[in-house]
Coordinates of C-alpha atoms in Angstrom, one line a residue:
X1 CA 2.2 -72.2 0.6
X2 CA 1.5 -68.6 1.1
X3 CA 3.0 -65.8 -0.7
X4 CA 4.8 -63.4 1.0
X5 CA 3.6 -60.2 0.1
X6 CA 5.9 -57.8 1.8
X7 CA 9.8 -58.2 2.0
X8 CA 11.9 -59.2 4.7
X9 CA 13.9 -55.9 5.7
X10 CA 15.2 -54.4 9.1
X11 CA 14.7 -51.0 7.7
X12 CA 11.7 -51.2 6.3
X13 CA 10.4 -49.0 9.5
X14 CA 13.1 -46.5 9.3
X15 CA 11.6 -43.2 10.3
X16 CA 12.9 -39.9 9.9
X17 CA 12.5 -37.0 12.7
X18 CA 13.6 -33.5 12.6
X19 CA 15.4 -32.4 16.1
X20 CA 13.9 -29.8 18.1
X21 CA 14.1 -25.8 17.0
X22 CA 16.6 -25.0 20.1
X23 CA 18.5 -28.2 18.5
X24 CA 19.0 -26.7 15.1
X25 CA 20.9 -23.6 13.7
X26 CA 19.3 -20.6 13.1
X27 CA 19.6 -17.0 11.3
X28 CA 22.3 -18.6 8.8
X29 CA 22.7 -16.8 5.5
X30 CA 22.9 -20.0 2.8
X31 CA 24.4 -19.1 -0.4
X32 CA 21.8 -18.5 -3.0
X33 CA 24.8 -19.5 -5.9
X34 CA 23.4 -21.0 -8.5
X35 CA 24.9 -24.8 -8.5
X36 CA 24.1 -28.0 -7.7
X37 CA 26.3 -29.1 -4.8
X38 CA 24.9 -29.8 -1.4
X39 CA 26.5 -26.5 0.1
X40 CA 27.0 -28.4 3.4
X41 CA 29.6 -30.7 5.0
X42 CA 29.5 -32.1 8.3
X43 CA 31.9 -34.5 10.0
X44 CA 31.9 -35.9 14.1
X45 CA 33.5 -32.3 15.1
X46 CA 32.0 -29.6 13.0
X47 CA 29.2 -28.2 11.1
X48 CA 30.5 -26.3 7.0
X49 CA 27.7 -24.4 5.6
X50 CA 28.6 -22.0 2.3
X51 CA 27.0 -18.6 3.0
X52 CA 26.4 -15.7 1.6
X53 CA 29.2 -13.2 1.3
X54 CA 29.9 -10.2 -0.3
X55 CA 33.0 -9.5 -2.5
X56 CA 34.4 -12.7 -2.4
X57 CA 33.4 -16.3 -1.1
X58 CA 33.3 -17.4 2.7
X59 CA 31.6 -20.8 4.3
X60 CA 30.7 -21.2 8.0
X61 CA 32.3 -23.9 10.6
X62 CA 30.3 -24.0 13.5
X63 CA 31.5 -26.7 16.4
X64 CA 28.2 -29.4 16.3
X65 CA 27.2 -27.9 19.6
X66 CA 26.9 -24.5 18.7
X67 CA 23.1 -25.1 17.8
X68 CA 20.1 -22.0 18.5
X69 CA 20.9 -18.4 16.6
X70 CA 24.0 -17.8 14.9
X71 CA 25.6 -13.8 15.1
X72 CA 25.7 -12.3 11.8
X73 CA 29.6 -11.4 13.2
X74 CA 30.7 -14.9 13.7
X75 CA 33.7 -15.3 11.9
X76 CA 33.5 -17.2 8.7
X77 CA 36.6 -19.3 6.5
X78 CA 36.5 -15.9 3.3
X79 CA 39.5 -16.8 2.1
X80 CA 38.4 -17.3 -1.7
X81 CA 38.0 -13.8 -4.2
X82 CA 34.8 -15.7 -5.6
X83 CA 31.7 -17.5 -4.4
X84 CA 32.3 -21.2 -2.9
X85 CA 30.9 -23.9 -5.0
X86 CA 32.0 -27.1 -2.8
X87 CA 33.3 -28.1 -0.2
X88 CA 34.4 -31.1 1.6
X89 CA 35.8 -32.5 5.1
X90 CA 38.7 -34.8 4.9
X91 CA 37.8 -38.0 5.9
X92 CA 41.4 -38.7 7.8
X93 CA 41.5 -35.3 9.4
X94 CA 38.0 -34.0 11.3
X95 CA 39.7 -30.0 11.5
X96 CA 40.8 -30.3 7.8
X97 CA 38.4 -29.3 4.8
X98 CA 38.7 -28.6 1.1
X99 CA 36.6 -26.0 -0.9
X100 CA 36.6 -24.9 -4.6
X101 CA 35.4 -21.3 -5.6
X102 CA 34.4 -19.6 -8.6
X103 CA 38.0 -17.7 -8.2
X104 CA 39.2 -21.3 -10.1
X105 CA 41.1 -22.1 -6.9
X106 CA 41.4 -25.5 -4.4
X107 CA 42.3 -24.1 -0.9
X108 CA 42.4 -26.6 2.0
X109 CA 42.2 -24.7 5.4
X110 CA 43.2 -25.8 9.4
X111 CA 40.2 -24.9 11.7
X112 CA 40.8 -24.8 14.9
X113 CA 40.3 -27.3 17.8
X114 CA 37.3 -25.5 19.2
X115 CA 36.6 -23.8 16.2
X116 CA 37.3 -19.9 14.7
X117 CA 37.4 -17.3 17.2
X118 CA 38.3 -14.7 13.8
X119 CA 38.1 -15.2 10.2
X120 CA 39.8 -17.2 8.9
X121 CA 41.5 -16.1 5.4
X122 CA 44.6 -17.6 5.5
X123 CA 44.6 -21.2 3.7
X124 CA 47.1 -24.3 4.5
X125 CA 47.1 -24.9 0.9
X126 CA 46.3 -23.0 -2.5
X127 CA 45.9 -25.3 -5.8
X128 CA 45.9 -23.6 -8.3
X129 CA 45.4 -25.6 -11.9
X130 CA 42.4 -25.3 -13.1
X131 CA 41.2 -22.3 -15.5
X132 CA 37.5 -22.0 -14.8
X133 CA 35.6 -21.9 -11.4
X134 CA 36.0 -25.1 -9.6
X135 CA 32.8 -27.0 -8.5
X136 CA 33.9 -30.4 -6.9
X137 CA 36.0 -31.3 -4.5
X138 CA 36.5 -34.9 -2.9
X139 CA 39.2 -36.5 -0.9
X140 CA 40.3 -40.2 -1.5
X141 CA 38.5 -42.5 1.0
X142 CA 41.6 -44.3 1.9
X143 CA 44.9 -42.3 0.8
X144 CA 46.4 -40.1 3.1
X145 CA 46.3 -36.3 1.6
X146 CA 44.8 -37.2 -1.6
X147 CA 42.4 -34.7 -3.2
X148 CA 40.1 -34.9 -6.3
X149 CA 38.8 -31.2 -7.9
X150 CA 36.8 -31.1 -10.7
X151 CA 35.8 -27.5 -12.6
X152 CA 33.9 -26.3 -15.4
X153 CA 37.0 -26.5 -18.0
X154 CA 35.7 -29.8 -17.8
X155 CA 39.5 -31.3 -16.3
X156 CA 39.8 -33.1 -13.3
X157 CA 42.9 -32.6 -11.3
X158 CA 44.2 -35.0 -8.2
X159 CA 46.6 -33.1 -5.6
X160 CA 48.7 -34.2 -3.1
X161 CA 48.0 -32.3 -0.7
X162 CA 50.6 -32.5 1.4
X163 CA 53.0 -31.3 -1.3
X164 CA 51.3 -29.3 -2.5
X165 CA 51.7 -30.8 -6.2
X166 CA 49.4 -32.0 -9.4
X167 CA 49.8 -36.0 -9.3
X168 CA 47.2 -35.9 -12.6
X169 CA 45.8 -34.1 -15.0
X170 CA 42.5 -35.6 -16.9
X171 CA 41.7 -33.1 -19.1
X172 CA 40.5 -35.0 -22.6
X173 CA 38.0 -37.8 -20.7
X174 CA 34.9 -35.2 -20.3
X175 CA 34.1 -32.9 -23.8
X176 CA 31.2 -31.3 -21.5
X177 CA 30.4 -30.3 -18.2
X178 CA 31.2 -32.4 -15.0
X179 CA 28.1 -32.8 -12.8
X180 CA 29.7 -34.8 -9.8
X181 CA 32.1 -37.1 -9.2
X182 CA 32.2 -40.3 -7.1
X183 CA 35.4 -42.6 -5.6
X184 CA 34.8 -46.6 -5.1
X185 CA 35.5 -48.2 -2.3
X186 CA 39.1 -48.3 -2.1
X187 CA 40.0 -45.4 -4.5
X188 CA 41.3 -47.5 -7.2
X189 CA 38.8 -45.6 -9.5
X190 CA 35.8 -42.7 -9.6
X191 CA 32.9 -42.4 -11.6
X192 CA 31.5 -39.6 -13.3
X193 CA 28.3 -37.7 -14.5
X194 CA 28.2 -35.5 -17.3
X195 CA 26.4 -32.7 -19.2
X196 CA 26.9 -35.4 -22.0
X197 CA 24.6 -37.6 -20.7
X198 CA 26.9 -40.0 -19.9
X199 CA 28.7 -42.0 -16.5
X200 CA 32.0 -42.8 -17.2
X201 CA 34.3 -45.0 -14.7
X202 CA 37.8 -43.7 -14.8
X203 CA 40.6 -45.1 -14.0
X204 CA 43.0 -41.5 -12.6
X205 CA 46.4 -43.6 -12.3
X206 CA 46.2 -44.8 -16.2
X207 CA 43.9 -41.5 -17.3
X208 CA 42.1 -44.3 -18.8
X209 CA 38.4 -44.8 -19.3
X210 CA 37.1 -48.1 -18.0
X211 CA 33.8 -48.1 -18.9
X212 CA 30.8 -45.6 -20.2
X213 CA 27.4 -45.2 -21.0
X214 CA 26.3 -42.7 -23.1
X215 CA 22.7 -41.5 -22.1
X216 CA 22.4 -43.2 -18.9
X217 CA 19.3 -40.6 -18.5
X218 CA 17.6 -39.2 -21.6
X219 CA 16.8 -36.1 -20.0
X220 CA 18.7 -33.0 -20.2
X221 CA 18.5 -31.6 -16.6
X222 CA 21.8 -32.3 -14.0
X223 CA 22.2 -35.9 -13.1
X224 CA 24.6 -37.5 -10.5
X225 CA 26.4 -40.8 -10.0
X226 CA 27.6 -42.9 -7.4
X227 CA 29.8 -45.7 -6.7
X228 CA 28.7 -48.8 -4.4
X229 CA 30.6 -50.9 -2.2
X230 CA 30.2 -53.7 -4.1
X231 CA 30.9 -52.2 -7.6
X232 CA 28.0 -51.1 -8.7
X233 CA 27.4 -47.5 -9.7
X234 CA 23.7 -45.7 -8.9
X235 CA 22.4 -42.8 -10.9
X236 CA 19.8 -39.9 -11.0
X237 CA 18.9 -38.1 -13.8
X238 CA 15.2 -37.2 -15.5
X239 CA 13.7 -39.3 -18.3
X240 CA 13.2 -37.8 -22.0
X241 CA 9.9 -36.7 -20.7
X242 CA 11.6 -34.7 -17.7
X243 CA 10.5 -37.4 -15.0
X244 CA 13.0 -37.7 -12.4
X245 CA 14.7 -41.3 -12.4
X246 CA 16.9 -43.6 -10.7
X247 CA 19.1 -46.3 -12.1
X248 CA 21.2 -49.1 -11.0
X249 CA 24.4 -50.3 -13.3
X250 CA 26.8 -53.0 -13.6
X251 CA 30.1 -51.6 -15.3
X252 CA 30.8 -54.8 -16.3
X253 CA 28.2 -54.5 -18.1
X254 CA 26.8 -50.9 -18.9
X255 CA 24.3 -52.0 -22.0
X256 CA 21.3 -52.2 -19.8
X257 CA 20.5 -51.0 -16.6
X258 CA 19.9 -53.6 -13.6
X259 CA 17.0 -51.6 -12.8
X260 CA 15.2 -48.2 -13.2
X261 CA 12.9 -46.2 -11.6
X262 CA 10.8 -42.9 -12.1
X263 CA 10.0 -40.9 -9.2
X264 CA 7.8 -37.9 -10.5
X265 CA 8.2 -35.0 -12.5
X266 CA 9.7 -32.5 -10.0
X267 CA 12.4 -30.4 -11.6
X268 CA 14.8 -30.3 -8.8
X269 CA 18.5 -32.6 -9.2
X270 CA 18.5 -35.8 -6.8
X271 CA 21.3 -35.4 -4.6
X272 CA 21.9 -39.4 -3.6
X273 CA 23.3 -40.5 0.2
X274 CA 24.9 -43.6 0.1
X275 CA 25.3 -46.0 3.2
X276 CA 27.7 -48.6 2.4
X277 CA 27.4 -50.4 6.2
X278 CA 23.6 -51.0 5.2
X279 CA 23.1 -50.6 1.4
X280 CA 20.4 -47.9 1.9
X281 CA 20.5 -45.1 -0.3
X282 CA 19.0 -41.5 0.5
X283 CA 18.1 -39.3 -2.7
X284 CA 17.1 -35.7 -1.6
X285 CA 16.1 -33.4 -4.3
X286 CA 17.0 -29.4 -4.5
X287 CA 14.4 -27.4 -3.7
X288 CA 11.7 -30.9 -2.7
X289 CA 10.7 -31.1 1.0
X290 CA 11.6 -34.5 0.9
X291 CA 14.0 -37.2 1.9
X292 CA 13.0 -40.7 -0.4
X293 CA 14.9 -43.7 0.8
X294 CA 16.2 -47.2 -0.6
X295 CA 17.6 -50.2 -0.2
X296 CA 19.7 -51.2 -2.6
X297 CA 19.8 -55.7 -2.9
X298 CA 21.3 -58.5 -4.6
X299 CA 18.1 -59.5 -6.0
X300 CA 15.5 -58.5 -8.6
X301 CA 14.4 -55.7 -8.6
X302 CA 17.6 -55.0 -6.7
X303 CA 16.0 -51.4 -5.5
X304 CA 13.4 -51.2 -2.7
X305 CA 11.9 -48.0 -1.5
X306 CA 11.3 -48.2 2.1
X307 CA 10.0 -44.9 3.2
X308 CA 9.7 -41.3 2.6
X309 CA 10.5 -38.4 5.2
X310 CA 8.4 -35.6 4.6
X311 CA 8.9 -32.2 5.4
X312 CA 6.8 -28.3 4.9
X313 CA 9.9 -26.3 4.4
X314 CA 12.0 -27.0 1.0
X315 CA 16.0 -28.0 1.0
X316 CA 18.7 -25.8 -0.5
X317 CA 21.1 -28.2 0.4
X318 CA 21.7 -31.6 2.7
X319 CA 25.0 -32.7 4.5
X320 CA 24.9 -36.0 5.6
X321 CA 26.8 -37.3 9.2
X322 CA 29.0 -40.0 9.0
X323 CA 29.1 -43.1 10.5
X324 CA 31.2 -42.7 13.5
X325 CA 29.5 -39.6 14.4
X326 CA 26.0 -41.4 15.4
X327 CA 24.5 -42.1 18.2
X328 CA 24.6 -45.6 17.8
X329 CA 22.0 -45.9 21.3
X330 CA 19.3 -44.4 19.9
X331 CA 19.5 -46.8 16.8
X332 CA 20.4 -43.9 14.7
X333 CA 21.1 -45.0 11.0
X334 CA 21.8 -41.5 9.7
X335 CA 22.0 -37.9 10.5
X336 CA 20.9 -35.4 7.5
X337 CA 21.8 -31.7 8.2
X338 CA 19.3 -29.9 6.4
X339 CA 19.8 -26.1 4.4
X340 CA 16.8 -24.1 5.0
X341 CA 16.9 -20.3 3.2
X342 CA 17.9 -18.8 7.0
X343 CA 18.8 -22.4 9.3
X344 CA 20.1 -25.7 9.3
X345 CA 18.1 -28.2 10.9
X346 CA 19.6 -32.2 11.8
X347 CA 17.1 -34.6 10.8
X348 CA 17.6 -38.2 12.5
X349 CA 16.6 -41.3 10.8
X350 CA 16.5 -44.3 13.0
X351 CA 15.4 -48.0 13.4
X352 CA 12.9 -48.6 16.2
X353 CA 14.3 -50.9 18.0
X354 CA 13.5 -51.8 22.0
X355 CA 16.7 -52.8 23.3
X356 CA 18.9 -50.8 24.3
X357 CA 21.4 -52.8 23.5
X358 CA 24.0 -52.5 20.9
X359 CA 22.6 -53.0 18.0
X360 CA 25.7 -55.8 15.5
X361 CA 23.1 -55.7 13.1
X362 CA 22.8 -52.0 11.8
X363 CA 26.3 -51.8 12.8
X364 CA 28.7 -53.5 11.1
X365 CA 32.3 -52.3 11.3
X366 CA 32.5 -49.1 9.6
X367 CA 35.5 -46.7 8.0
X368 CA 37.0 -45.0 10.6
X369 CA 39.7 -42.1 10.6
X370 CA 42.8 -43.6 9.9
X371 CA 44.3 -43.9 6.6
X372 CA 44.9 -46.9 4.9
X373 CA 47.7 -45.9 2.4
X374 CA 49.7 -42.7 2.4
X375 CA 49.8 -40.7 -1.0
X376 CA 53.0 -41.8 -2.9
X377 CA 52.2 -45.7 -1.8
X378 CA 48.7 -44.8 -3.9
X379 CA 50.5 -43.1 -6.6
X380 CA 53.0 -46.2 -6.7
X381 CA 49.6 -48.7 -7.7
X382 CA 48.7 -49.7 -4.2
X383 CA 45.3 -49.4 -3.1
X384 CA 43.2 -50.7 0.1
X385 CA 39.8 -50.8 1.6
X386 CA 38.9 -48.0 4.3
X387 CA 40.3 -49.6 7.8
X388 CA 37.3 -50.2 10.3
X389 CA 36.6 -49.3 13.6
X390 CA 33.5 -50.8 15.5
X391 CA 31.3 -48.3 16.6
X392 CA 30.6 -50.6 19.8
X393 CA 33.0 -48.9 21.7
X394 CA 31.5 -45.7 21.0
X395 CA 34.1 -45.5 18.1
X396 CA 37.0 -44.4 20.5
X397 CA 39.9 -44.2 18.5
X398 CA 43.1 -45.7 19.7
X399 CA 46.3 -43.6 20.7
X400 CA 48.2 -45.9 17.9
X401 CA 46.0 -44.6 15.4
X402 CA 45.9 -41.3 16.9
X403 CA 49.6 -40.2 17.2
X404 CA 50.0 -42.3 13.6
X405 CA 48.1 -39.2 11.8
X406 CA 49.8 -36.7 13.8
X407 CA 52.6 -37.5 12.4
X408 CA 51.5 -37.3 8.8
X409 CA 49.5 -34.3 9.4
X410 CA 48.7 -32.3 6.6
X411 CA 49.8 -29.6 8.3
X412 CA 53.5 -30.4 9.5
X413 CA 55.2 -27.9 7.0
X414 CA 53.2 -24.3 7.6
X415 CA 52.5 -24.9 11.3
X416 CA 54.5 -24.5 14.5
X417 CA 54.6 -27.2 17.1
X418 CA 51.2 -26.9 18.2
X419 CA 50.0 -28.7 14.7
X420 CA 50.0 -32.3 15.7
X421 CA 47.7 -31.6 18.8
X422 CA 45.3 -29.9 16.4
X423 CA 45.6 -32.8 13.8
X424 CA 44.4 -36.3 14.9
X425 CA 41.0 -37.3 13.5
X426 CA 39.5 -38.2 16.4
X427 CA 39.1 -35.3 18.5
X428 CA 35.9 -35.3 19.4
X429 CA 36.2 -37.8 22.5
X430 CA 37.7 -37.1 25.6
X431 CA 39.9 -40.2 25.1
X432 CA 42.2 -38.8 22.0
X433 CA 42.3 -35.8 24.3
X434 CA 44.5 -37.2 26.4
X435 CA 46.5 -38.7 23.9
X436 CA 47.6 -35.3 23.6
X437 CA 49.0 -35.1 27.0
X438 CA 51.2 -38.4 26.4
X439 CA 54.5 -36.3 26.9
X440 CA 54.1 -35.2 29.8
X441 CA 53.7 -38.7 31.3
X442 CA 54.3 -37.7 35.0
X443 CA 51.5 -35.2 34.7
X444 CA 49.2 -37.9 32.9
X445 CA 49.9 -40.3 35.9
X446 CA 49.6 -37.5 38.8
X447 CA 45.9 -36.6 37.2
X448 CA 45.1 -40.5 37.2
X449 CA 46.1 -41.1 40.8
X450 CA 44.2 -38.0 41.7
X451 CA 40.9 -39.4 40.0
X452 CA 41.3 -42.6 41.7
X453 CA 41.6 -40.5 45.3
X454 CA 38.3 -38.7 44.1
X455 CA 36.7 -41.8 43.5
X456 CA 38.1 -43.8 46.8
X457 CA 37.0 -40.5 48.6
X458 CA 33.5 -41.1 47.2
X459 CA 33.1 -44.7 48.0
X460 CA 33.5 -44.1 51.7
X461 CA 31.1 -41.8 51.7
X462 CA 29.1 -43.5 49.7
X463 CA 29.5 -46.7 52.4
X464 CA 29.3 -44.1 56.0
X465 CA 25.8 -43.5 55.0
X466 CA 24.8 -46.6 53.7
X467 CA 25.6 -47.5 57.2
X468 CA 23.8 -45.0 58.5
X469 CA 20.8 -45.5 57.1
X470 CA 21.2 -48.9 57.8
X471 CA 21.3 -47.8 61.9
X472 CA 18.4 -45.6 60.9
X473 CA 15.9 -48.6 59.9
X474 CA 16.7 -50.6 62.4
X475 CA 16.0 -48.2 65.1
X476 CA 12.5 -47.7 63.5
X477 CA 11.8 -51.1 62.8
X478 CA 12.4 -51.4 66.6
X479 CA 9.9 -48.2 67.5
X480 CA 7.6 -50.0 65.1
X481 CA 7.7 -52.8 66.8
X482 CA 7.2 -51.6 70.2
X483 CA 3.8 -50.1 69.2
X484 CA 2.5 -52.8 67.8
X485 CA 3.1 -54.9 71.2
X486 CA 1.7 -52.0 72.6
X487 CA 4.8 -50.4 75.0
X488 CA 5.0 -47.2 73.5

């Protein structure tokens, strides 16, 4: 019997490949704040990038295809009297984002369809709770509206947002800092990382404390961590010795780790991407040119590095794509939008693959737009997994779905009757488009019967010359023929 000596893995050949310069976005002013969030967002629609601003704080939302050099005038979201610390698309609502500021505020803000034409200052939403800057802000994957901020008076507050109200209030869970904070699957619980040294799973309903390990890293530096799909939660931190490391834990069992790592002895925080369609986990440090990826497995010694992407220029920040906004032809895995000091450039990761097929394999069914609970059913104890889409169909949303999140849109209070247009989640195909136009039925049928002339119109064309040229090659195959018999 022979040995194997390399593991069995479709994405062991991942490769990572920046997009060309005229593909990326330049002359853009990132914020030199001193905090460890990624300082960019990115959803199917639009691009969020915290800037530079002065006297106050202001992030960017550039429509994805707005790529080459950005004017120092475009308009910017500068709502907030103090820098922006984080910010965060909502997952239901691709024009909908959430940012927290130094100025100890939540506001969650509208952008346009096409995106900002003039500043934006006026928010949908202020929350105002907290007494210290806020520095995380994360919606619920699966509840409708439902917003988790975290700040440096070491409280975490959950919002509705739609209400505008406080649903909870954890203020004695975390005696120190709160480095990041990370929802499971279904929303049922988040885990935390502190300036303590320890990951706690919390349970917000109960403002109980499931589990918690104290020193998950040694090391005194930032560390961050993560929930899985299946449970488990995934940290970074540095060793005693200042060596950057990556764990993996069972909160079932938080004694021991399942398994740990050390990467080197950079001094940069490991921001980790997690995939939970292919259990591959993407750790970019702040301030490394480099993008380190895993696979995260049931079996010993459960994390497998595949691959590095390596870079010159270092990262100030990463956003990372999701799911339903890949290009699932070009066997793309994940999109990373990376923060240079003056530009943003995509980097692609894909599997080489050569079909061009659709790929079942790399893509399962992943969480689409729609909302699996609304906010008072999750306040009431419910919870649910994310409800999937397959991205075979090019992850078209249906009009069900579509007109089901206009009608909860965050938005219906503050906004005239143009707000339900501007609210479904998935309007960056031409399809939800016209779910739009489902009023005016007669006009929706007279555009359809005037395609199908346009394309009628085509087809006899298309067949008059056909038999044209048809005509044509006979009459030559018959001059041809007469010169070879030798009449012509």
């Amino acid at each position: 019997m022979f040995r194997k000596v390399v593991r069995q893995s479709k994405f062991r050949h991942v490769f990572g490949q920046p997009v060309k310069n005229d593909q990326c976005y330049e002359d853009i002013r990132v914020s030199r704040v001193t905090w460890d969030s990624t300082f960019c967002a990115v959803n199917p629609k639009f691009l969020a990038v915290i800037v530079e601003a002065s006297g106050g704080g202001a992030f960017l939302v550039l429509p994805l295809g707005k790529t080459g050099r950005i004017d120092k005038a475009y308009p910017t979201v500068c709502g907030h009297t103090g820098p922006v610390l984080d910010i965060d698309w909502c997952p239901h609502n691709d024009e909908v984002i959430a940012s927290g500021s130094e100025d100890c505020t939540v506001m969650v803000w509208q952008i346009p369809e096409n995106g900002l034409v003039s500043p934006l200052t006026e928010p949908v939403v202020v929350l105002e709770g907290h007494t210290k800057r806020v520095g995380i802000v994360t919606w619920h994957p699966t509840a409708r509206n439902v917003l988790l901020s975290a700040g440096c008076d070491n409280a975490v507050l959950i919002w509705n947002v739609g209400t505008a109200e406080e649903l909870y209030r954890l203020h004695s869970l975390h005696p120190d800092l709160i480095y990041n904070v990370s929802w499971n699957r279904n929303g049922s619980l988040f885990c935390s990382a502190c300036k303590d040294k320890s990951v706690r799973v919390i349970d917000p309903r109960r403002g109980t404390l499931v589990a918690e390990r104290e020193k998950a890293h040694e090391g005194a530096r930032p560390m961050r961590a993560i929930f899985l799909a299946d449970g488990k939660v995934f940290t970074t931190g540095f060793s005693r010795m200042s060596e950057r490391q990556l764990a993996l834990w069972d909160p079932e069992n938080f004694g021991e780790p399942m398994a740990l790592q050390e990467l080197d002895s950079s001094n940069g925080a490991l921001l980790p991407f997690y995939d939970p369609d292919t259990s591959v986990v993407y750790v970019c440090g702040k301030g490394d040119s480099s993008i380190r990826y895993f696979e995260i497995t049931d079996e010993p010694p459960y994390i497998h590095f595949l691959n590095t992407f390596t870079s010159k220029e270092p990262q100030r920040g990463m956003g990372s794509m999701p799911k339903r906004g890949l290009e699932v032809s070009k066997c793309e895995i994940a999109r990373f939008y990376k923060l240079h000091e003056r530009k943003c450039e995509p980097i692609v990761m894909t599997v080489p693959r050569k079909s061009d097929l659709f790929q079942d394999d790399l893509y399962p069914d992943t969480a689409g737009p729609e909302a699996a609970l609304e906010a008072e059913e999750w306040v009431s104890g419910r919870d649910a997994n994310p409800i999937l889409i397959s991205l075979r169909e090019a992850y078209v949303p249906s009009k069900q779905r579509d007109l089901k999140v206009n009608r909860r849109n965050v938005l219906s209070d503050s906004r005239p009757a143009t707000t339900p247009g501007s609210a479904r989640p998935g309007a960056f195909t031409p399809a939800a488009s016209t779910s739009i136009a489902a009023p005016s039925g007669s006009l929706a049928g007279a555009g359809e019967a005037g395609k199908l002339e346009e394309v009628m119109q085509e087809l006899r064309a298309l067949r008059a010359l056909v038999q044209e040229q048809g005509e044509r090659i006979g009459r030559l195959e018959e001059q041809l023929g007469r010169m070879e018999n030798g009449d012509a």
